[in-house]
Tab-separated table of C-alpha atoms in Angstrom:
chain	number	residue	atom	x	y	z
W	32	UNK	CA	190.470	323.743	172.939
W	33	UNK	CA	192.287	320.385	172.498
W	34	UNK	CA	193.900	319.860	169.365
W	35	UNK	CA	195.663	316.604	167.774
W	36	UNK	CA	198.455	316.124	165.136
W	37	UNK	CA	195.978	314.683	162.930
W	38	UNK	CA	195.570	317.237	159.604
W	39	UNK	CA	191.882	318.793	160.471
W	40	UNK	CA	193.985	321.016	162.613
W	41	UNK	CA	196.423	322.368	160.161
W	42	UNK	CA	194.357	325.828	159.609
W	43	UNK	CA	194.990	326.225	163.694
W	44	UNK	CA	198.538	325.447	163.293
W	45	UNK	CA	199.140	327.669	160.155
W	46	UNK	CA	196.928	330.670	162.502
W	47	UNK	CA	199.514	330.584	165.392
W	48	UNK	CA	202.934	330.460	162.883
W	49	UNK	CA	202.528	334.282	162.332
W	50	UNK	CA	204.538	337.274	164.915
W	51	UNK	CA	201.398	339.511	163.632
W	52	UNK	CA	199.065	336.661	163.930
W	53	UNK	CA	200.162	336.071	167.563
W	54	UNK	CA	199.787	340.055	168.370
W	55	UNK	CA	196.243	339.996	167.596
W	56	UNK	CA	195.318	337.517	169.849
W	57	UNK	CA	197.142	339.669	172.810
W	58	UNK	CA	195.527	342.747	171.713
W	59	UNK	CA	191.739	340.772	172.107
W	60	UNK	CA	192.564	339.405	175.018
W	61	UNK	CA	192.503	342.882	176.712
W	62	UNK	CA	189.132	342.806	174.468
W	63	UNK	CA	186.595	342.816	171.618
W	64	UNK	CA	188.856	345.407	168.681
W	65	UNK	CA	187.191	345.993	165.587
W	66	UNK	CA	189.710	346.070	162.229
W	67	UNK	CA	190.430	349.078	162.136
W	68	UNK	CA	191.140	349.493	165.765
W	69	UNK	CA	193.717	346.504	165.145
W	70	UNK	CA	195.234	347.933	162.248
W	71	UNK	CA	195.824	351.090	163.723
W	72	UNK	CA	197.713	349.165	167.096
W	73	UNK	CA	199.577	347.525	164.669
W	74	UNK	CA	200.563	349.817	162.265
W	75	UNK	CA	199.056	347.981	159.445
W	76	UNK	CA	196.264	348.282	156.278
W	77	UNK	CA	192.770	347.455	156.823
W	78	UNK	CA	193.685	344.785	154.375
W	79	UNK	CA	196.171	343.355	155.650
W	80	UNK	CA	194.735	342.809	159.142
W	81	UNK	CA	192.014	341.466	158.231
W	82	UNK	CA	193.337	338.516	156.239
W	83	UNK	CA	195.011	337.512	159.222
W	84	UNK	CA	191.737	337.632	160.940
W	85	UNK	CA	190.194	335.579	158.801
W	86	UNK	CA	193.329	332.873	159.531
W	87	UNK	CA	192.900	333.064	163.134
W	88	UNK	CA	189.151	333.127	162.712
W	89	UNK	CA	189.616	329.678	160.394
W	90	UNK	CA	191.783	327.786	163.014
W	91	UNK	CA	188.779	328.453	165.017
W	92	UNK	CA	190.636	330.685	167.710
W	93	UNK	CA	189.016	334.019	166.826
W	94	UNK	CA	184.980	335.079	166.197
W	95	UNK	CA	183.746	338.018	164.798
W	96	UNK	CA	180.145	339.449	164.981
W	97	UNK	CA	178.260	342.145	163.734
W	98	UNK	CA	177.592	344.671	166.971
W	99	UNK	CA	176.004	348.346	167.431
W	100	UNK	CA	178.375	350.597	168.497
W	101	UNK	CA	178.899	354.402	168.643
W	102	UNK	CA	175.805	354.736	166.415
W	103	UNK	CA	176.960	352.425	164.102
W	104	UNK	CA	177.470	348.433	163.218
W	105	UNK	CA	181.129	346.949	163.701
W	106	UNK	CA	182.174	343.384	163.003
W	107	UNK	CA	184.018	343.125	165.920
W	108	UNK	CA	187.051	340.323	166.552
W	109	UNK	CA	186.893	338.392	170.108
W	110	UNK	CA	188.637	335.613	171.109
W	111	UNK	CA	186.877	332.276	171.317
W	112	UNK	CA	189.337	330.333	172.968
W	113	UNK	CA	191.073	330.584	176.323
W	114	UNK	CA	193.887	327.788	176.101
W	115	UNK	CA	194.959	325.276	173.820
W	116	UNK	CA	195.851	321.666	174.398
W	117	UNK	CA	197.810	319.874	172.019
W	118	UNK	CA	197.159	316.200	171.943
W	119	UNK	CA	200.345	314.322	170.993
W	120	UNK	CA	200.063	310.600	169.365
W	121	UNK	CA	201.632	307.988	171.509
W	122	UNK	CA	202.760	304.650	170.900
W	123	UNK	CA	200.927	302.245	169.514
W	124	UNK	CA	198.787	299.774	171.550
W	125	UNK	CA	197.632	296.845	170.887
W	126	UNK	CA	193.924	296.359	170.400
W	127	UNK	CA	191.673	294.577	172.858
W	128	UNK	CA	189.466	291.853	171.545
W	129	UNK	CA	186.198	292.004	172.400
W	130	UNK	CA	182.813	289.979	171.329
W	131	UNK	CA	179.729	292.838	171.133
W	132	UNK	CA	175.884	292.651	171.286
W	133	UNK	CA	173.444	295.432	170.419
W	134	UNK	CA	170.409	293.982	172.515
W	135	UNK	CA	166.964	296.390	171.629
W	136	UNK	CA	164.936	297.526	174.725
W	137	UNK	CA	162.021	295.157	173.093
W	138	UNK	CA	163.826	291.962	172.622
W	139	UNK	CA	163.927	291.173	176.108
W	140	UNK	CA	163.110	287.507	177.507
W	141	UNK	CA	160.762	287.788	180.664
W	142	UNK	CA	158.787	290.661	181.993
W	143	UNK	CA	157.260	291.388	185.661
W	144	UNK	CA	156.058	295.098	185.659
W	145	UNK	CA	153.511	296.832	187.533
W	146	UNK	CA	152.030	300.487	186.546
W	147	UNK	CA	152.960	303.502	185.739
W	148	UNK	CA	154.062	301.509	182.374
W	149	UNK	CA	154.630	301.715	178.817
W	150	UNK	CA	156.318	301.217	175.931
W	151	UNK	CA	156.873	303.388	172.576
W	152	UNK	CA	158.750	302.707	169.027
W	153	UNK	CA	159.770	305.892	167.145
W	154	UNK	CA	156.547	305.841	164.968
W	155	UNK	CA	154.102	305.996	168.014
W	156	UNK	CA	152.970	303.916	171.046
W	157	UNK	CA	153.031	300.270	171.387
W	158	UNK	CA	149.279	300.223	173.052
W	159	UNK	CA	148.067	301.970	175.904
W	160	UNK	CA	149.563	303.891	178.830
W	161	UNK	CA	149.440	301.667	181.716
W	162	UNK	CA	148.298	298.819	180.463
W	163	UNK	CA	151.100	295.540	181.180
W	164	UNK	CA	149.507	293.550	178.657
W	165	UNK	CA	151.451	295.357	175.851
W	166	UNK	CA	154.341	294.209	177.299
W	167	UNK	CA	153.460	290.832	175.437
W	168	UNK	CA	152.197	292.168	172.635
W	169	UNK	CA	154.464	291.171	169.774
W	170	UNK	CA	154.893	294.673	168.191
W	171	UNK	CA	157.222	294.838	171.110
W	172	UNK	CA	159.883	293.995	169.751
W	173	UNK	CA	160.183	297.322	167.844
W	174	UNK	CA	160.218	299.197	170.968
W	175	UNK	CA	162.960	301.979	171.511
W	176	UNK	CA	161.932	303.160	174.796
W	177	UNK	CA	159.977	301.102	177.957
W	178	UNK	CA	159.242	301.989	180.931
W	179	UNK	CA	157.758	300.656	184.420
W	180	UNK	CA	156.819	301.629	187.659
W	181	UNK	CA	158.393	298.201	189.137
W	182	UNK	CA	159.252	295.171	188.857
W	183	UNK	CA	161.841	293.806	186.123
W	184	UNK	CA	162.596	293.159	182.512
W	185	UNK	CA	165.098	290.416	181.383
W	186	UNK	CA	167.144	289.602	177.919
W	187	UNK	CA	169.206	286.756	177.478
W	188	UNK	CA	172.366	287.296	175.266
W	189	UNK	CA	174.306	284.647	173.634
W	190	UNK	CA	177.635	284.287	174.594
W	191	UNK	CA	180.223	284.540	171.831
W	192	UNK	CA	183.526	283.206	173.994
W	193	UNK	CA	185.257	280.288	172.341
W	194	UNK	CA	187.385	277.884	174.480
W	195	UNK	CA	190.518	279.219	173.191
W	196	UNK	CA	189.285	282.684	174.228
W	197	UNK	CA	189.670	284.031	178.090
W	198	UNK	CA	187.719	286.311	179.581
W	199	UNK	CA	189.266	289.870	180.692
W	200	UNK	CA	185.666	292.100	181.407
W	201	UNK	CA	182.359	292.287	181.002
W	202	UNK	CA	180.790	295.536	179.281
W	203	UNK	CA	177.621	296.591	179.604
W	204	UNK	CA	176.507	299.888	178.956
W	205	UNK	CA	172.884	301.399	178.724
W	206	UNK	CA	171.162	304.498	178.969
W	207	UNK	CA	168.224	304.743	181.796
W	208	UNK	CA	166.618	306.505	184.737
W	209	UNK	CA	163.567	306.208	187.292
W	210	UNK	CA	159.758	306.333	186.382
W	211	UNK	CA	158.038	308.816	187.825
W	212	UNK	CA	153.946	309.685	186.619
W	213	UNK	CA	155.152	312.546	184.195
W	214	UNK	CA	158.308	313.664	184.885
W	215	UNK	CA	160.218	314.657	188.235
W	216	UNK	CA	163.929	315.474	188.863
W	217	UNK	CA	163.782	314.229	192.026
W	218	UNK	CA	162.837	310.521	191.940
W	219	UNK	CA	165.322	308.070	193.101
W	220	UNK	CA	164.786	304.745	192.003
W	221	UNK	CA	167.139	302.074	193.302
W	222	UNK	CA	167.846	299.846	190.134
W	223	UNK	CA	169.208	296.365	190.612
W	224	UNK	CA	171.712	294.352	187.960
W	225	UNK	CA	171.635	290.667	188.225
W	226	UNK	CA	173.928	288.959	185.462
W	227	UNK	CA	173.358	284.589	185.413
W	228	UNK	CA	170.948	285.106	188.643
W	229	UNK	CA	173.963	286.728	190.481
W	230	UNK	CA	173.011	290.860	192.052
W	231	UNK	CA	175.951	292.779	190.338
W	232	UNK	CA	175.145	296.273	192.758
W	233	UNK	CA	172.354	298.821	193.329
W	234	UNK	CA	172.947	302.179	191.103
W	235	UNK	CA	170.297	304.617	192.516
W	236	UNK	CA	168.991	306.810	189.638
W	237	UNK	CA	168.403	310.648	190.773
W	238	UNK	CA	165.082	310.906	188.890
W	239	UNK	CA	163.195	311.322	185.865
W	240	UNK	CA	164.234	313.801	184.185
W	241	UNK	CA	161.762	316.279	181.917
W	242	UNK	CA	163.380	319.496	181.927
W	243	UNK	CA	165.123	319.344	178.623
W	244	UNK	CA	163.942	317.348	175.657
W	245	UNK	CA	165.744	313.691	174.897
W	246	UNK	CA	168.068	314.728	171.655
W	247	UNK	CA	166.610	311.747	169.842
W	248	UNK	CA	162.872	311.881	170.797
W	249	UNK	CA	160.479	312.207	168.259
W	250	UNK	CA	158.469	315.593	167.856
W	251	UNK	CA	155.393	313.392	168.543
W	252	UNK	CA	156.577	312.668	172.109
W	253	UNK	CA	154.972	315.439	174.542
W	254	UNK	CA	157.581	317.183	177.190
W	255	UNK	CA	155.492	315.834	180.151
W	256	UNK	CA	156.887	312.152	179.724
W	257	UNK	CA	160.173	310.597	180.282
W	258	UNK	CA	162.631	312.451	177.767
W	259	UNK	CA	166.081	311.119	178.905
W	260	UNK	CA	168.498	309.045	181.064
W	261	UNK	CA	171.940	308.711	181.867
W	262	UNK	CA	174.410	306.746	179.963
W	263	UNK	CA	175.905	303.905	182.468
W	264	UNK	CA	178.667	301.711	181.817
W	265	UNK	CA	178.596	298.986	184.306
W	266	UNK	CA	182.392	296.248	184.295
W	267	UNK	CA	183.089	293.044	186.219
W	268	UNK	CA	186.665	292.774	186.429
W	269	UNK	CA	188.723	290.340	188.239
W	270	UNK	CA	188.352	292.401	191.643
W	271	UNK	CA	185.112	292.732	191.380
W	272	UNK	CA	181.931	294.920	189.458
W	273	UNK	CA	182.088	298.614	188.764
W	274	UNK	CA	179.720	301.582	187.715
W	275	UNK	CA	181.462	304.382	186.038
W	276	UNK	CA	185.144	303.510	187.995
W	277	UNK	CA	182.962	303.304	190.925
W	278	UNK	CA	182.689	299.751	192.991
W	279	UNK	CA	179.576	298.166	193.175
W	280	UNK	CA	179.865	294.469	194.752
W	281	UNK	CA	182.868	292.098	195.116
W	282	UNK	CA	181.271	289.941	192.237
W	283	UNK	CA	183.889	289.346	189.714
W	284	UNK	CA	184.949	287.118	186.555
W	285	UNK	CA	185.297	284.207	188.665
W	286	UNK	CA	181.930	283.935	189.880
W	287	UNK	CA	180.962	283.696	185.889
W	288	UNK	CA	184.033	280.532	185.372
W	289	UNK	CA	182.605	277.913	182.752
W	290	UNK	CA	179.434	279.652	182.016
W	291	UNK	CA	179.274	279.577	178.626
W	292	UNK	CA	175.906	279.127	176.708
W	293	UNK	CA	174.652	282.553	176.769
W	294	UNK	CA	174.121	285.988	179.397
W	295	UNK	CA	170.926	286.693	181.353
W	296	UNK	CA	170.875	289.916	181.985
W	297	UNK	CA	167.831	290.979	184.997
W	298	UNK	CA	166.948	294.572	185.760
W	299	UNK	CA	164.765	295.477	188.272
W	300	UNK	CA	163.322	297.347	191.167
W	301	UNK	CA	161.765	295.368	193.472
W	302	UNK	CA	159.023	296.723	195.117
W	303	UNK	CA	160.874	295.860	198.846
W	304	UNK	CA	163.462	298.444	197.227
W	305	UNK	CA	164.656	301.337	199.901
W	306	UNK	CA	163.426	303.968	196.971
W	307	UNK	CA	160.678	302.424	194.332
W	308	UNK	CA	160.918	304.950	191.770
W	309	UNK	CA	160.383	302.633	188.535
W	310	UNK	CA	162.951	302.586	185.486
W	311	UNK	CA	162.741	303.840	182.265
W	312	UNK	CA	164.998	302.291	179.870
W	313	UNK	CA	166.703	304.588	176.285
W	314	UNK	CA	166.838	302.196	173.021
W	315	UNK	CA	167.897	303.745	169.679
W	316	UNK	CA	165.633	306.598	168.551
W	317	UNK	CA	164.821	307.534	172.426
W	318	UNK	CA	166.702	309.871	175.035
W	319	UNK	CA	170.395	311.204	174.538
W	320	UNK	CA	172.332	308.378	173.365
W	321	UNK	CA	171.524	306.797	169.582
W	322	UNK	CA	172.424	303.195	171.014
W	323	UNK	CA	171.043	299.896	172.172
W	324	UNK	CA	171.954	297.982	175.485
W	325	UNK	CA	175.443	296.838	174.423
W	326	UNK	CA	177.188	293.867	176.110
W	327	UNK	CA	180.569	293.523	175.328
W	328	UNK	CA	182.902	290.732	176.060
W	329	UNK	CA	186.665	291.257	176.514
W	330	UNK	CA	188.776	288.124	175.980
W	331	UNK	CA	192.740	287.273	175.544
W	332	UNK	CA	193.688	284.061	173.681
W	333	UNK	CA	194.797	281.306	175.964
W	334	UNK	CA	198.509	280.896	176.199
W	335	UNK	CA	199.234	284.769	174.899
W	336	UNK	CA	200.614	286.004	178.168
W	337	UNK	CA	200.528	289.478	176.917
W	338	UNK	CA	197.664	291.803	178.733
W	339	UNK	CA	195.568	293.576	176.498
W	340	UNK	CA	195.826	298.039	176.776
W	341	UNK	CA	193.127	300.033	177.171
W	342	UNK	CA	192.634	300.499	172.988
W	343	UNK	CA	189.700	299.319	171.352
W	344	UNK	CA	188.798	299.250	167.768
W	345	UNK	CA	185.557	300.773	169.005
W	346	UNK	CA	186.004	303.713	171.393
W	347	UNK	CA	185.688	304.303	174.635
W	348	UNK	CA	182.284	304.442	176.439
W	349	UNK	CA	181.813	308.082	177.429
């Protein structure tokens, strides 16, 4: 359990600041006591122990449950935590500035795909399975999930940087996989990033997942197609671009220097690709994560010599 100072987690707090409070939880961890069995170890009424079970039980560090036992039912007291971690506030950072776009899978720019293909809103399909010519069709741009066998898909993004803004990162994050004809765990698709015509890496997706169901699918969408992704945060920094911490390429901020207009952001699996096992791309409504492609901007204000912390007024991608 991880805890804060913030007050949500007074009722924990107020279950530890009790001697008899504290006894309890050493008597469960030996194991499951009923309250009588804990009254009796501690020399106490019924009564009294369990209103400090019901404390413990409120700072969520105790659970009881009805269980056969002896040839009867008990409402037995277990503990539900193992260790607690208290979170103490630090000192206050300052907040990065950052320019952010919430690009839809549909509103993308240019299309080159090739079957197995599709695309779906949250209301039902956009067309017919396997047919490319939907990819034109203009009801996509309500699409929340897509999804290709090969080729690419490309958005342009308009770029928010003013001249007396510099920029610190680039942002992207986006929740995808491979494409395989139903679903298959193991079906690595190398999928390329190319930012302003320039190859950012190669993140090789593991597969297409269909064992679970997407959180945020619709009960309309069958089990044997695509149901979910992963959620990857790709940065170009000033050494160069990375995928979750780890390094794709040596292409950094300085290969983007007095670009300005607007983003043109390519992904793709080309069919000369070591593994061609499609993409399937996760808009709101679709998959595990209830957001868009975001591209995000970090920028300091020319002439502040003071580097931005980590803190956003956003979050932090997870």
């Amino acid at each position: 359990m991880r805890a804060t100072t913030d007050s949500e987690w007074l009722p924990l707090y107020e279950a530890l600041a009790s001697e008899v409070r504290l006894r309890i939880l050493k008597l469960l961890a030996e194991g499951p006591l009923n309250v009588k069995e804990l009254a009796e170890a501690l020399g106490l009424s019924s009564a009294i122990v369990t209103m400090h079970v019901k404390k413990l039980e409120k700072g969520g560090l105790i659970k009881t449950e009805l269980k056969r036992r002896g040839g009867g039912t008990h409402k037995m007291c277990s503990l539900s935590a193992e260790r607690i971690e208290i979170i103490l506030p630090k000192a206050m950072q300052t907040v990065r500035h950052y320019h952010e776009v919430a690009v839809p899978v549909g509103h993308y720019s240019g299309v080159d795909v090739r079957p197995t293909c599709g695309l779906a809103r949250r209301e039902r399909m956009i067309g017919q399975f396997d047919d490319t010519r939907y990819f034109l069709d203009p009801e996509r741009m309500h699409a929340e999930i897509l999804w290709f066998g090969s080729g690419s898909i490309e958005y342009r993004i308009p770029n928010y940087l003013l001249a007396s803004q510099a920029l610190d990162e680039i942002e992207i994050s986006l929740e995808l996989g491979s494409e395989a004809p139903g679903t298959s765990a193991d079906w690595p698709s190398d999928i390329h990033f190319y930012l302003n015509g320039l190859l950012l890496g190669i993140w090789t997706s593991p597969g297409d997942p269909g064992d679970t169901r997407g959180k945020l699918n619709p009960p309309w969408w069958t089990i044997a197609i695509n149901q979910h992704g992963w959620l990857k945060v790709l940065r170009v920094t000033t050494t160069g671009t990375y995928v979750d911490g780890q390094k794709l390429s040596s292409v950094s901020l300085r290969d983007f220097e007095g670009q300005r207009s607007d983003w043109t952001l390519r992904i793709a699996v080309p069919e000369t690709a070591r593994h061609v096992g499609g993409l399937t791309l996760y808009g709101r409504g679709f998959g595990n994560y209830e957001q868009d492609i975001l591209f995000r901007t970090y920028y300091s204000l020319v002439g502040n010599d003071t580097k931005k912390e980590v803190t956003n007024t956003a979050g932090e991608f997870q």
